[in-house]
Amino acid sequence: MRNKYIELAINKLGIAFNSLDLTFHQMNTGVPGDVTSYWPGPDDEDVLICVFKGKQIHEPFHRQDFFFINYAYKNSYQALSEKYNNLITINEDECYIGQPYSGYALRADNNENVVIIGVLIRKDSFFREYLPTVYTDSALFRFFIEPQTNKFSDEYIHLPVTKDHAIRTILELMVVEYADKQEDTQRILKSMLQTLLLEIARRYRIEKHGADTKSLTEQIINYMGDHSDVVTLKDIAAHFSYHPNYISTLLHKETGRKFTEILLEKRMERAVLLMKNTSLSLEEISVLLGYSNHSNFYKAFKEYYGMPPREYLKSIS
């Protein structure tokens, strides 16, 4: 029964895909053919679920003004990335995640239908509601926040996912919900999206860890950056299976700095990123960084940079 509802929902959104306004508009970059598509959903929606179902795709190279998560639900397709100037294959059960204004084009020429589930997220909504969800992974955090710093960052994430992974199940639920929209559908989708992003972050960490060839010291410092809001020396020792004294000695030997000095650096770097690239208040930022109150954050920032947060922000603007 569950599979029947999923199939019906996929077919319904597959038909509706053709009515989405994905018109490409010339950008004011002075580059001929540099085109973009704008938010194709209703004005009152921050999350849109769409389904492409067909044998052929041949998009022009373009950009878009929203985040997207594309999932190869059935069969494979290809994506051309501008930054790396290469054509990558997105196999069944893999995700292709793109930033606003990242350049790409999808390609497919199959004998059987390709089914792609797309989750589109308004940029402003993402930074307002979902940034804390990816906060604990530095690489993922920077990926999502980079478009605020560099409008043409041209990045993507290609993420393999197993067929029985929760990501697939969550996407199926989102498809069913969006295909039969109710008054509270956006609220439900936003809750599902939080869970989806957490699962993506978890899978991303697993993939990244599997390819990790960094030294122990580098891994420890990266871990501190990922968990700068709550991490302690005991946490690190437990995570890497070493005694706290060994971790402390290793860090000082390899970097010449104490654990507390490195942690402060990571917090201050993250503070500046958040101040520059989001509309979060200093109080909200201090909470994200793990400070018990705003005054402690303010004092630490001033001691580290030699000036108050707002004054520092003006000096680098």
PDB file of C-alpha atoms in Angstrom:
ATOM      1  CA  MET A   1       0.000   0.000   0.000  1.00  0.00           C
ATOM      2  CA  ARG A   2       2.829   2.369   0.933  1.00  0.00           C
ATOM      3  CA  ASN A   3       4.566   1.771  -2.409  1.00  0.00           C
ATOM      4  CA  LYS A   4       1.303   2.497  -4.223  1.00  0.00           C
ATOM      5  CA  TYR A   5       0.983   5.924  -2.580  1.00  0.00           C
ATOM      6  CA  ILE A   6       4.609   6.729  -3.361  1.00  0.00           C
ATOM      7  CA  GLU A   7       4.214   5.707  -6.994  1.00  0.00           C
ATOM      8  CA  LEU A   8       1.032   7.772  -7.377  1.00  0.00           C
ATOM      9  CA  ALA A   9       2.695  10.798  -5.770  1.00  0.00           C
ATOM     10  CA  ILE A  10       5.773  10.494  -7.998  1.00  0.00           C
ATOM     11  CA  ASN A  11       3.602  10.269 -11.106  1.00  0.00           C
ATOM     12  CA  LYS A  12       1.537  13.278 -10.017  1.00  0.00           C
ATOM     13  CA  LEU A  13       4.573  15.470  -9.357  1.00  0.00           C
ATOM     14  CA  GLY A  14       6.208  14.165 -12.534  1.00  0.00           C
ATOM     15  CA  ILE A  15       3.285  15.530 -14.540  1.00  0.00           C
ATOM     16  CA  ALA A  16       3.259  18.785 -12.537  1.00  0.00           C
ATOM     17  CA  PHE A  17       6.977  19.282 -13.273  1.00  0.00           C
ATOM     18  CA  ASN A  18       6.155  20.462 -16.786  1.00  0.00           C
ATOM     19  CA  SER A  19       4.103  23.347 -15.396  1.00  0.00           C
ATOM     20  CA  LEU A  20       6.890  24.728 -13.183  1.00  0.00           C
ATOM     21  CA  ASP A  21       8.294  28.061 -14.323  1.00  0.00           C
ATOM     22  CA  LEU A  22      11.934  27.128 -14.900  1.00  0.00           C
ATOM     23  CA  THR A  23      12.474  29.828 -17.511  1.00  0.00           C
ATOM     24  CA  PHE A  24      16.085  30.907 -17.877  1.00  0.00           C
ATOM     25  CA  HIS A  25      16.852  34.629 -17.646  1.00  0.00           C
ATOM     26  CA  GLN A  26      19.975  36.429 -18.837  1.00  0.00           C
ATOM     27  CA  MET A  27      22.132  37.562 -15.910  1.00  0.00           C
ATOM     28  CA  ASN A  28      23.769  40.979 -15.644  1.00  0.00           C
ATOM     29  CA  THR A  29      27.290  39.575 -15.783  1.00  0.00           C
ATOM     30  CA  GLY A  30      28.222  40.732 -19.260  1.00  0.00           C
ATOM     31  CA  VAL A  31      28.754  37.111 -20.276  1.00  0.00           C
ATOM     32  CA  PRO A  32      26.566  35.931 -23.186  1.00  0.00           C
ATOM     33  CA  GLY A  33      24.590  32.831 -22.299  1.00  0.00           C
ATOM     34  CA  ASP A  34      25.067  33.281 -18.538  1.00  0.00           C
ATOM     35  CA  VAL A  35      21.497  32.507 -17.496  1.00  0.00           C
ATOM     36  CA  THR A  36      19.664  31.738 -14.280  1.00  0.00           C
ATOM     37  CA  SER A  37      16.305  30.418 -13.136  1.00  0.00           C
ATOM     38  CA  TYR A  38      14.367  31.923 -10.255  1.00  0.00           C
ATOM     39  CA  TRP A  39      12.234  30.372  -7.534  1.00  0.00           C
ATOM     40  CA  PRO A  40       9.585  28.375  -9.432  1.00  0.00           C
ATOM     41  CA  GLY A  41       7.216  27.804  -6.536  1.00  0.00           C
ATOM     42  CA  PRO A  42       4.375  29.809  -5.012  1.00  0.00           C
ATOM     43  CA  ASP A  43       5.276  32.960  -3.082  1.00  0.00           C
ATOM     44  CA  ASP A  44       4.033  31.466   0.182  1.00  0.00           C
ATOM     45  CA  GLU A  45       6.270  28.381  -0.026  1.00  0.00           C
ATOM     46  CA  ASP A  46       9.854  28.096   1.223  1.00  0.00           C
ATOM     47  CA  VAL A  47      10.254  24.402   0.378  1.00  0.00           C
ATOM     48  CA  LEU A  48       9.215  22.901  -2.957  1.00  0.00           C
ATOM     49  CA  ILE A  49       9.274  19.220  -3.887  1.00  0.00           C
ATOM     50  CA  CYS A  50       9.454  18.358  -7.579  1.00  0.00           C
ATOM     51  CA  VAL A  51       9.938  15.180  -9.586  1.00  0.00           C
ATOM     52  CA  PHE A  52      11.489  14.816 -13.023  1.00  0.00           C
ATOM     53  CA  LYS A  53      10.452  11.641 -14.810  1.00  0.00           C
ATOM     54  CA  GLY A  54      11.684  11.030 -18.329  1.00  0.00           C
ATOM     55  CA  LYS A  55      14.316   9.417 -20.540  1.00  0.00           C
ATOM     56  CA  GLN A  56      16.140  12.517 -21.725  1.00  0.00           C
ATOM     57  CA  ILE A  57      17.480  15.681 -20.118  1.00  0.00           C
ATOM     58  CA  HIS A  58      19.562  18.276 -21.907  1.00  0.00           C
ATOM     59  CA  GLU A  59      19.539  21.528 -19.966  1.00  0.00           C
ATOM     60  CA  PRO A  60      21.507  24.598 -20.995  1.00  0.00           C
ATOM     61  CA  PHE A  61      24.265  25.492 -18.580  1.00  0.00           C
ATOM     62  CA  HIS A  62      22.610  27.731 -15.976  1.00  0.00           C
ATOM     63  CA  ARG A  63      22.417  28.964 -12.410  1.00  0.00           C
ATOM     64  CA  GLN A  64      19.530  29.242  -9.924  1.00  0.00           C
ATOM     65  CA  ASP A  65      18.750  31.484  -6.949  1.00  0.00           C
ATOM     66  CA  PHE A  66      17.907  28.716  -4.442  1.00  0.00           C
ATOM     67  CA  PHE A  67      19.457  25.697  -2.770  1.00  0.00           C
ATOM     68  CA  PHE A  68      18.542  22.303  -4.174  1.00  0.00           C
ATOM     69  CA  ILE A  69      18.945  18.656  -3.249  1.00  0.00           C
ATOM     70  CA  ASN A  70      18.523  16.338  -6.237  1.00  0.00           C
ATOM     71  CA  TYR A  71      18.204  12.624  -5.564  1.00  0.00           C
ATOM     72  CA  ALA A  72      18.499   9.944  -8.267  1.00  0.00           C
ATOM     73  CA  TYR A  73      15.483   7.879  -7.247  1.00  0.00           C
ATOM     74  CA  LYS A  74      15.593   5.600 -10.290  1.00  0.00           C
ATOM     75  CA  ASN A  75      18.413   5.111 -12.811  1.00  0.00           C
ATOM     76  CA  SER A  76      21.282   7.543 -13.307  1.00  0.00           C
ATOM     77  CA  TYR A  77      21.885  10.924 -14.897  1.00  0.00           C
ATOM     78  CA  GLN A  78      24.818  13.278 -15.332  1.00  0.00           C
ATOM     79  CA  ALA A  79      25.648  16.771 -14.139  1.00  0.00           C
ATOM     80  CA  LEU A  80      28.095  19.193 -15.709  1.00  0.00           C
ATOM     81  CA  SER A  81      29.841  21.387 -13.147  1.00  0.00           C
ATOM     82  CA  GLU A  82      31.402  24.688 -14.109  1.00  0.00           C
ATOM     83  CA  LYS A  83      34.085  24.939 -11.427  1.00  0.00           C
ATOM     84  CA  TYR A  84      35.523  21.514 -12.124  1.00  0.00           C
ATOM     85  CA  ASN A  85      34.609  21.562 -15.815  1.00  0.00           C
ATOM     86  CA  ASN A  86      33.672  17.923 -15.758  1.00  0.00           C
ATOM     87  CA  LEU A  87      30.704  15.660 -16.248  1.00  0.00           C
ATOM     88  CA  ILE A  88      29.919  13.514 -13.229  1.00  0.00           C
ATOM     89  CA  THR A  89      27.476  10.631 -13.103  1.00  0.00           C
ATOM     90  CA  ILE A  90      24.833  10.670 -10.391  1.00  0.00           C
ATOM     91  CA  ASN A  91      23.963   7.023  -9.925  1.00  0.00           C
ATOM     92  CA  GLU A  92      20.717   5.698  -8.499  1.00  0.00           C
ATOM     93  CA  ASP A  93      20.469   6.490  -4.761  1.00  0.00           C
ATOM     94  CA  GLU A  94      22.964   9.357  -4.915  1.00  0.00           C
ATOM     95  CA  CYS A  95      22.429  13.025  -4.076  1.00  0.00           C
ATOM     96  CA  TYR A  96      23.607  16.075  -5.982  1.00  0.00           C
ATOM     97  CA  ILE A  97      23.396  19.170  -3.780  1.00  0.00           C
ATOM     98  CA  GLY A  98      23.841  22.648  -5.215  1.00  0.00           C
ATOM     99  CA  GLN A  99      24.195  26.181  -3.892  1.00  0.00           C
ATOM    100  CA  PRO A 100      22.391  29.268  -5.127  1.00  0.00           C
ATOM    101  CA  TYR A 101      24.051  30.515  -8.329  1.00  0.00           C
ATOM    102  CA  SER A 102      26.198  27.387  -8.690  1.00  0.00           C
ATOM    103  CA  GLY A 103      26.597  26.668 -12.387  1.00  0.00           C
ATOM    104  CA  TYR A 104      25.484  23.289 -13.678  1.00  0.00           C
ATOM    105  CA  ALA A 105      23.520  21.436 -16.354  1.00  0.00           C
ATOM    106  CA  LEU A 106      21.799  18.062 -16.157  1.00  0.00           C
ATOM    107  CA  ARG A 107      22.153  15.414 -18.856  1.00  0.00           C
ATOM    108  CA  ALA A 108      20.439  12.079 -19.509  1.00  0.00           C
ATOM    109  CA  ASP A 109      19.818   9.887 -22.531  1.00  0.00           C
ATOM    110  CA  ASN A 110      18.433   6.575 -21.276  1.00  0.00           C
ATOM    111  CA  ASN A 111      16.299   3.759 -22.588  1.00  0.00           C
ATOM    112  CA  GLU A 112      14.315   3.792 -19.344  1.00  0.00           C
ATOM    113  CA  ASN A 113      12.831   6.638 -17.346  1.00  0.00           C
ATOM    114  CA  VAL A 114      15.079   8.552 -14.997  1.00  0.00           C
ATOM    115  CA  VAL A 115      13.318   9.654 -11.814  1.00  0.00           C
ATOM    116  CA  ILE A 116      14.883  12.575  -9.941  1.00  0.00           C
ATOM    117  CA  ILE A 117      13.387  13.894  -6.716  1.00  0.00           C
ATOM    118  CA  GLY A 118      14.242  17.540  -6.153  1.00  0.00           C
ATOM    119  CA  VAL A 119      14.007  19.480  -2.888  1.00  0.00           C
ATOM    120  CA  LEU A 120      14.200  23.217  -3.555  1.00  0.00           C
ATOM    121  CA  ILE A 121      14.795  25.611  -0.652  1.00  0.00           C
ATOM    122  CA  ARG A 122      14.636  29.391  -0.718  1.00  0.00           C
ATOM    123  CA  LYS A 123      18.022  30.861   0.160  1.00  0.00           C
ATOM    124  CA  ASP A 124      16.752  33.297   2.802  1.00  0.00           C
ATOM    125  CA  SER A 125      14.651  30.612   4.431  1.00  0.00           C
ATOM    126  CA  PHE A 126      17.621  28.265   4.603  1.00  0.00           C
ATOM    127  CA  PHE A 127      19.819  30.752   6.443  1.00  0.00           C
ATOM    128  CA  ARG A 128      16.976  31.730   8.751  1.00  0.00           C
ATOM    129  CA  GLU A 129      15.767  28.251   9.691  1.00  0.00           C
ATOM    130  CA  TYR A 130      18.232  25.513   8.765  1.00  0.00           C
ATOM    131  CA  LEU A 131      21.744  26.854   9.369  1.00  0.00           C
ATOM    132  CA  PRO A 132      21.966  25.470  12.942  1.00  0.00           C
ATOM    133  CA  THR A 133      21.220  21.991  11.560  1.00  0.00           C
ATOM    134  CA  VAL A 134      24.501  21.874   9.607  1.00  0.00           C
ATOM    135  CA  TYR A 135      26.468  23.896  12.153  1.00  0.00           C
ATOM    136  CA  THR A 136      28.346  20.943  13.631  1.00  0.00           C
ATOM    137  CA  ASP A 137      30.186  20.033  10.434  1.00  0.00           C
ATOM    138  CA  SER A 138      32.683  22.686   9.354  1.00  0.00           C
ATOM    139  CA  ALA A 139      32.941  21.581   5.730  1.00  0.00           C
ATOM    140  CA  LEU A 140      29.178  21.275   5.287  1.00  0.00           C
ATOM    141  CA  PHE A 141      28.614  24.532   7.173  1.00  0.00           C
ATOM    142  CA  ARG A 142      31.014  26.376   4.875  1.00  0.00           C
ATOM    143  CA  PHE A 143      29.415  24.796   1.811  1.00  0.00           C
ATOM    144  CA  PHE A 144      25.998  26.154   2.715  1.00  0.00           C
ATOM    145  CA  ILE A 145      27.208  29.541   3.903  1.00  0.00           C
ATOM    146  CA  GLU A 146      29.661  30.180   1.036  1.00  0.00           C
ATOM    147  CA  PRO A 147      27.041  31.659  -1.343  1.00  0.00           C
ATOM    148  CA  GLN A 148      26.601  34.508   1.138  1.00  0.00           C
ATOM    149  CA  THR A 149      30.308  35.297   0.852  1.00  0.00           C
ATOM    150  CA  ASN A 150      30.834  34.523  -2.823  1.00  0.00           C
ATOM    151  CA  LYS A 151      27.757  34.781  -5.013  1.00  0.00           C
ATOM    152  CA  PHE A 152      29.369  32.659  -7.730  1.00  0.00           C
ATOM    153  CA  SER A 153      30.973  29.980  -5.570  1.00  0.00           C
ATOM    154  CA  ASP A 154      30.166  27.198  -8.074  1.00  0.00           C
ATOM    155  CA  GLU A 155      30.263  24.303  -5.636  1.00  0.00           C
ATOM    156  CA  TYR A 156      28.329  21.078  -5.288  1.00  0.00           C
ATOM    157  CA  ILE A 157      28.230  17.981  -3.113  1.00  0.00           C
ATOM    158  CA  HIS A 158      27.977  14.532  -4.703  1.00  0.00           C
ATOM    159  CA  LEU A 159      26.850  12.157  -1.976  1.00  0.00           C
ATOM    160  CA  PRO A 160      26.388   8.371  -2.361  1.00  0.00           C
ATOM    161  CA  VAL A 161      23.470   6.924  -0.375  1.00  0.00           C
ATOM    162  CA  THR A 162      22.490   3.286   0.120  1.00  0.00           C
ATOM    163  CA  LYS A 163      19.046   2.213  -1.115  1.00  0.00           C
ATOM    164  CA  ASP A 164      17.746   1.436   2.376  1.00  0.00           C
ATOM    165  CA  HIS A 165      19.081   4.680   3.871  1.00  0.00           C
ATOM    166  CA  ALA A 166      16.767   6.997   5.802  1.00  0.00           C
ATOM    167  CA  ILE A 167      17.421   9.739   3.234  1.00  0.00           C
ATOM    168  CA  ARG A 168      15.447   7.813   0.608  1.00  0.00           C
ATOM    169  CA  THR A 169      12.565   7.199   3.025  1.00  0.00           C
ATOM    170  CA  ILE A 170      12.390  10.849   4.094  1.00  0.00           C
ATOM    171  CA  LEU A 171      12.320  11.986   0.470  1.00  0.00           C
ATOM    172  CA  GLU A 172       9.501   9.553  -0.288  1.00  0.00           C
ATOM    173  CA  LEU A 173       7.495  10.990   2.611  1.00  0.00           C
ATOM    174  CA  MET A 174       8.147  14.525   1.371  1.00  0.00           C
ATOM    175  CA  VAL A 175       6.959  13.586  -2.123  1.00  0.00           C
ATOM    176  CA  VAL A 176       3.734  12.075  -0.774  1.00  0.00           C
ATOM    177  CA  GLU A 177       3.106  15.122   1.428  1.00  0.00           C
ATOM    178  CA  TYR A 178       3.697  17.656  -1.339  1.00  0.00           C
ATOM    179  CA  ALA A 179       1.632  15.741  -3.893  1.00  0.00           C
ATOM    180  CA  ASP A 180      -1.421  16.097  -1.658  1.00  0.00           C
ATOM    181  CA  LYS A 181      -0.851  19.549  -0.161  1.00  0.00           C
ATOM    182  CA  GLN A 182      -2.775  20.607   2.933  1.00  0.00           C
ATOM    183  CA  GLU A 183      -2.844  23.861   4.916  1.00  0.00           C
ATOM    184  CA  ASP A 184      -0.022  22.650   7.158  1.00  0.00           C
ATOM    185  CA  THR A 185       2.101  21.046   4.413  1.00  0.00           C
ATOM    186  CA  GLN A 186       4.854  23.671   4.568  1.00  0.00           C
ATOM    187  CA  ARG A 187       5.178  23.243   8.326  1.00  0.00           C
ATOM    188  CA  ILE A 188       5.403  19.467   7.938  1.00  0.00           C
ATOM    189  CA  LEU A 189       7.895  19.719   5.059  1.00  0.00           C
ATOM    190  CA  LYS A 190      10.111  22.058   7.069  1.00  0.00           C
ATOM    191  CA  SER A 191      10.207  19.540   9.896  1.00  0.00           C
ATOM    192  CA  MET A 192      11.056  16.762   7.436  1.00  0.00           C
ATOM    193  CA  LEU A 193      13.752  18.938   5.870  1.00  0.00           C
ATOM    194  CA  GLN A 194      15.420  19.384   9.260  1.00  0.00           C
ATOM    195  CA  THR A 195      15.604  15.601   9.569  1.00  0.00           C
ATOM    196  CA  LEU A 196      16.787  15.226   5.977  1.00  0.00           C
ATOM    197  CA  LEU A 197      19.627  17.704   6.521  1.00  0.00           C
ATOM    198  CA  LEU A 198      20.689  15.912   9.703  1.00  0.00           C
ATOM    199  CA  GLU A 199      20.819  12.612   7.805  1.00  0.00           C
ATOM    200  CA  ILE A 200      22.759  14.241   4.970  1.00  0.00           C
ATOM    201  CA  ALA A 201      25.214  15.718   7.481  1.00  0.00           C
ATOM    202  CA  ARG A 202      25.685  12.302   9.089  1.00  0.00           C
ATOM    203  CA  ARG A 203      26.243  10.615   5.723  1.00  0.00           C
ATOM    204  CA  TYR A 204      28.590  13.401   4.670  1.00  0.00           C
ATOM    205  CA  ARG A 205      30.705  12.903   7.797  1.00  0.00           C
ATOM    206  CA  ILE A 206      30.928   9.163   7.113  1.00  0.00           C
ATOM    207  CA  GLU A 207      32.040   9.755   3.518  1.00  0.00           C
ATOM    208  CA  LYS A 208      34.535  12.398   4.555  1.00  0.00           C
ATOM    209  CA  HIS A 209      35.942  10.264   7.371  1.00  0.00           C
ATOM    210  CA  GLY A 210      36.426   7.328   5.002  1.00  0.00           C
ATOM    211  CA  ALA A 211      38.625   9.456   2.761  1.00  0.00           C
ATOM    212  CA  ASP A 212      40.410  11.180   5.649  1.00  0.00           C
ATOM    213  CA  THR A 213      44.211  10.931   5.449  1.00  0.00           C
ATOM    214  CA  LYS A 214      44.926  13.813   7.828  1.00  0.00           C
ATOM    215  CA  SER A 215      47.255  13.482  10.798  1.00  0.00           C
ATOM    216  CA  LEU A 216      45.802  12.931  14.257  1.00  0.00           C
ATOM    217  CA  THR A 217      46.466  16.551  15.198  1.00  0.00           C
ATOM    218  CA  GLU A 218      44.654  17.810  12.098  1.00  0.00           C
ATOM    219  CA  GLN A 219      41.726  15.497  12.810  1.00  0.00           C
ATOM    220  CA  ILE A 220      41.527  16.749  16.391  1.00  0.00           C
ATOM    221  CA  ILE A 221      41.572  20.395  15.324  1.00  0.00           C
ATOM    222  CA  ASN A 222      38.907  19.716  12.692  1.00  0.00           C
ATOM    223  CA  TYR A 223      36.795  17.992  15.329  1.00  0.00           C
ATOM    224  CA  MET A 224      37.188  21.014  17.588  1.00  0.00           C
ATOM    225  CA  GLY A 225      35.993  23.243  14.766  1.00  0.00           C
ATOM    226  CA  ASP A 226      32.964  21.042  14.121  1.00  0.00           C
ATOM    227  CA  HIS A 227      31.960  20.997  17.792  1.00  0.00           C
ATOM    228  CA  SER A 228      33.338  24.330  19.000  1.00  0.00           C
ATOM    229  CA  ASP A 229      30.095  25.090  20.831  1.00  0.00           C
ATOM    230  CA  VAL A 230      30.261  22.155  23.263  1.00  0.00           C
ATOM    231  CA  VAL A 231      33.605  20.359  22.911  1.00  0.00           C
ATOM    232  CA  THR A 232      35.843  19.655  25.914  1.00  0.00           C
ATOM    233  CA  LEU A 233      39.217  17.993  26.251  1.00  0.00           C
ATOM    234  CA  LYS A 234      37.502  14.937  27.738  1.00  0.00           C
ATOM    235  CA  ASP A 235      35.138  14.771  24.752  1.00  0.00           C
ATOM    236  CA  ILE A 236      38.059  14.741  22.330  1.00  0.00           C
ATOM    237  CA  ALA A 237      39.922  12.119  24.352  1.00  0.00           C
ATOM    238  CA  ALA A 238      36.862   9.872  24.357  1.00  0.00           C
ATOM    239  CA  HIS A 239      36.215  10.381  20.642  1.00  0.00           C
ATOM    240  CA  PHE A 240      39.778   9.543  19.576  1.00  0.00           C
ATOM    241  CA  SER A 241      40.389   6.958  22.357  1.00  0.00           C
ATOM    242  CA  TYR A 242      43.329   8.740  23.977  1.00  0.00           C
ATOM    243  CA  HIS A 243      43.942  10.103  27.471  1.00  0.00           C
ATOM    244  CA  PRO A 244      43.147  13.831  27.878  1.00  0.00           C
ATOM    245  CA  ASN A 245      46.738  14.511  28.958  1.00  0.00           C
ATOM    246  CA  TYR A 246      48.027  12.958  25.728  1.00  0.00           C
ATOM    247  CA  ILE A 247      45.686  15.116  23.621  1.00  0.00           C
ATOM    248  CA  SER A 248      46.736  18.249  25.478  1.00  0.00           C
ATOM    249  CA  THR A 249      50.446  17.446  25.128  1.00  0.00           C
ATOM    250  CA  LEU A 250      50.102  16.512  21.445  1.00  0.00           C
ATOM    251  CA  LEU A 251      48.309  19.744  20.559  1.00  0.00           C
ATOM    252  CA  HIS A 252      50.887  21.870  22.341  1.00  0.00           C
ATOM    253  CA  LYS A 253      53.774  19.945  20.773  1.00  0.00           C
ATOM    254  CA  GLU A 254      52.378  20.118  17.220  1.00  0.00           C
ATOM    255  CA  THR A 255      50.903  23.638  17.291  1.00  0.00           C
ATOM    256  CA  GLY A 256      52.637  25.453  20.139  1.00  0.00           C
ATOM    257  CA  ARG A 257      49.223  26.361  21.546  1.00  0.00           C
ATOM    258  CA  LYS A 258      46.998  25.194  24.356  1.00  0.00           C
ATOM    259  CA  PHE A 259      43.663  23.467  23.831  1.00  0.00           C
ATOM    260  CA  THR A 260      41.797  26.548  25.084  1.00  0.00           C
ATOM    261  CA  GLU A 261      43.655  28.810  22.649  1.00  0.00           C
ATOM    262  CA  ILE A 262      42.781  26.633  19.661  1.00  0.00           C
ATOM    263  CA  LEU A 263      39.147  26.377  20.781  1.00  0.00           C
ATOM    264  CA  LEU A 264      38.910  30.161  21.122  1.00  0.00           C
ATOM    265  CA  GLU A 265      40.329  30.585  17.618  1.00  0.00           C
ATOM    266  CA  LYS A 266      37.739  28.179  16.185  1.00  0.00           C
ATOM    267  CA  ARG A 267      34.906  29.971  17.965  1.00  0.00           C
ATOM    268  CA  MET A 268      36.042  33.396  16.830  1.00  0.00           C
ATOM    269  CA  GLU A 269      36.470  32.268  13.213  1.00  0.00           C
ATOM    270  CA  ARG A 270      32.948  30.856  13.264  1.00  0.00           C
ATOM    271  CA  ALA A 271      31.648  34.039  14.921  1.00  0.00           C
ATOM    272  CA  VAL A 272      32.992  36.193  12.087  1.00  0.00           C
ATOM    273  CA  LEU A 273      31.501  33.863   9.456  1.00  0.00           C
ATOM    274  CA  LEU A 274      28.093  34.114  11.092  1.00  0.00           C
ATOM    275  CA  MET A 275      28.311  37.875  11.553  1.00  0.00           C
ATOM    276  CA  LYS A 276      29.314  38.461   7.926  1.00  0.00           C
ATOM    277  CA  ASN A 277      26.978  36.040   6.257  1.00  0.00           C
ATOM    278  CA  THR A 278      23.762  35.840   8.260  1.00  0.00           C
ATOM    279  CA  SER A 279      21.265  38.194   9.852  1.00  0.00           C
ATOM    280  CA  LEU A 280      21.565  36.451  13.231  1.00  0.00           C
ATOM    281  CA  SER A 281      21.860  38.760  16.239  1.00  0.00           C
ATOM    282  CA  LEU A 282      24.963  38.706  18.453  1.00  0.00           C
ATOM    283  CA  GLU A 283      22.857  37.036  21.141  1.00  0.00           C
ATOM    284  CA  GLU A 284      21.870  34.248  18.743  1.00  0.00           C
ATOM    285  CA  ILE A 285      25.464  33.849  17.561  1.00  0.00           C
ATOM    286  CA  SER A 286      26.754  33.616  21.136  1.00  0.00           C
ATOM    287  CA  VAL A 287      24.318  30.748  21.801  1.00  0.00           C
ATOM    288  CA  LEU A 288      25.428  28.913  18.638  1.00  0.00           C
ATOM    289  CA  LEU A 289      29.045  29.272  19.745  1.00  0.00           C
ATOM    290  CA  GLY A 290      28.331  27.743  23.148  1.00  0.00           C
ATOM    291  CA  TYR A 291      28.575  30.819  25.361  1.00  0.00           C
ATOM    292  CA  SER A 292      26.328  30.791  28.416  1.00  0.00           C
ATOM    293  CA  ASN A 293      25.570  34.488  28.040  1.00  0.00           C
ATOM    294  CA  HIS A 294      26.074  37.284  25.552  1.00  0.00           C
ATOM    295  CA  SER A 295      28.477  39.277  27.736  1.00  0.00           C
ATOM    296  CA  ASN A 296      30.996  36.408  27.865  1.00  0.00           C
ATOM    297  CA  PHE A 297      30.999  36.198  24.068  1.00  0.00           C
ATOM    298  CA  TYR A 298      31.332  39.972  23.738  1.00  0.00           C
ATOM    299  CA  LYS A 299      34.291  40.012  26.140  1.00  0.00           C
ATOM    300  CA  ALA A 300      36.042  37.074  24.443  1.00  0.00           C
ATOM    301  CA  PHE A 301      35.568  38.620  21.002  1.00  0.00           C
ATOM    302  CA  LYS A 302      36.943  41.993  22.083  1.00  0.00           C
ATOM    303  CA  GLU A 303      39.986  40.396  23.718  1.00  0.00           C
ATOM    304  CA  TYR A 304      40.676  38.251  20.637  1.00  0.00           C
ATOM    305  CA  TYR A 305      40.222  40.875  17.900  1.00  0.00           C
ATOM    306  CA  GLY A 306      40.990  44.008  19.905  1.00  0.00           C
ATOM    307  CA  MET A 307      37.606  45.619  19.232  1.00  0.00           C
ATOM    308  CA  PRO A 308      33.883  44.929  19.764  1.00  0.00           C
ATOM    309  CA  PRO A 309      32.037  42.676  17.272  1.00  0.00           C
ATOM    310  CA  ARG A 310      30.163  45.390  15.367  1.00  0.00           C
ATOM    311  CA  GLU A 311      33.242  47.586  15.119  1.00  0.00           C
ATOM    312  CA  TYR A 312      35.270  44.652  13.798  1.00  0.00           C
ATOM    313  CA  LEU A 313      32.587  43.848  11.257  1.00  0.00           C
ATOM    314  CA  LYS A 314      32.711  47.420   9.939  1.00  0.00           C
ATOM    315  CA  SER A 315      36.505  47.245   9.684  1.00  0.00           C
ATOM    316  CA  ILE A 316      36.383  44.234   7.349  1.00  0.00           C
ATOM    317  CA  SER A 317      33.361  45.279   5.301  1.00  0.00           C
TER     318      SER A 317
END
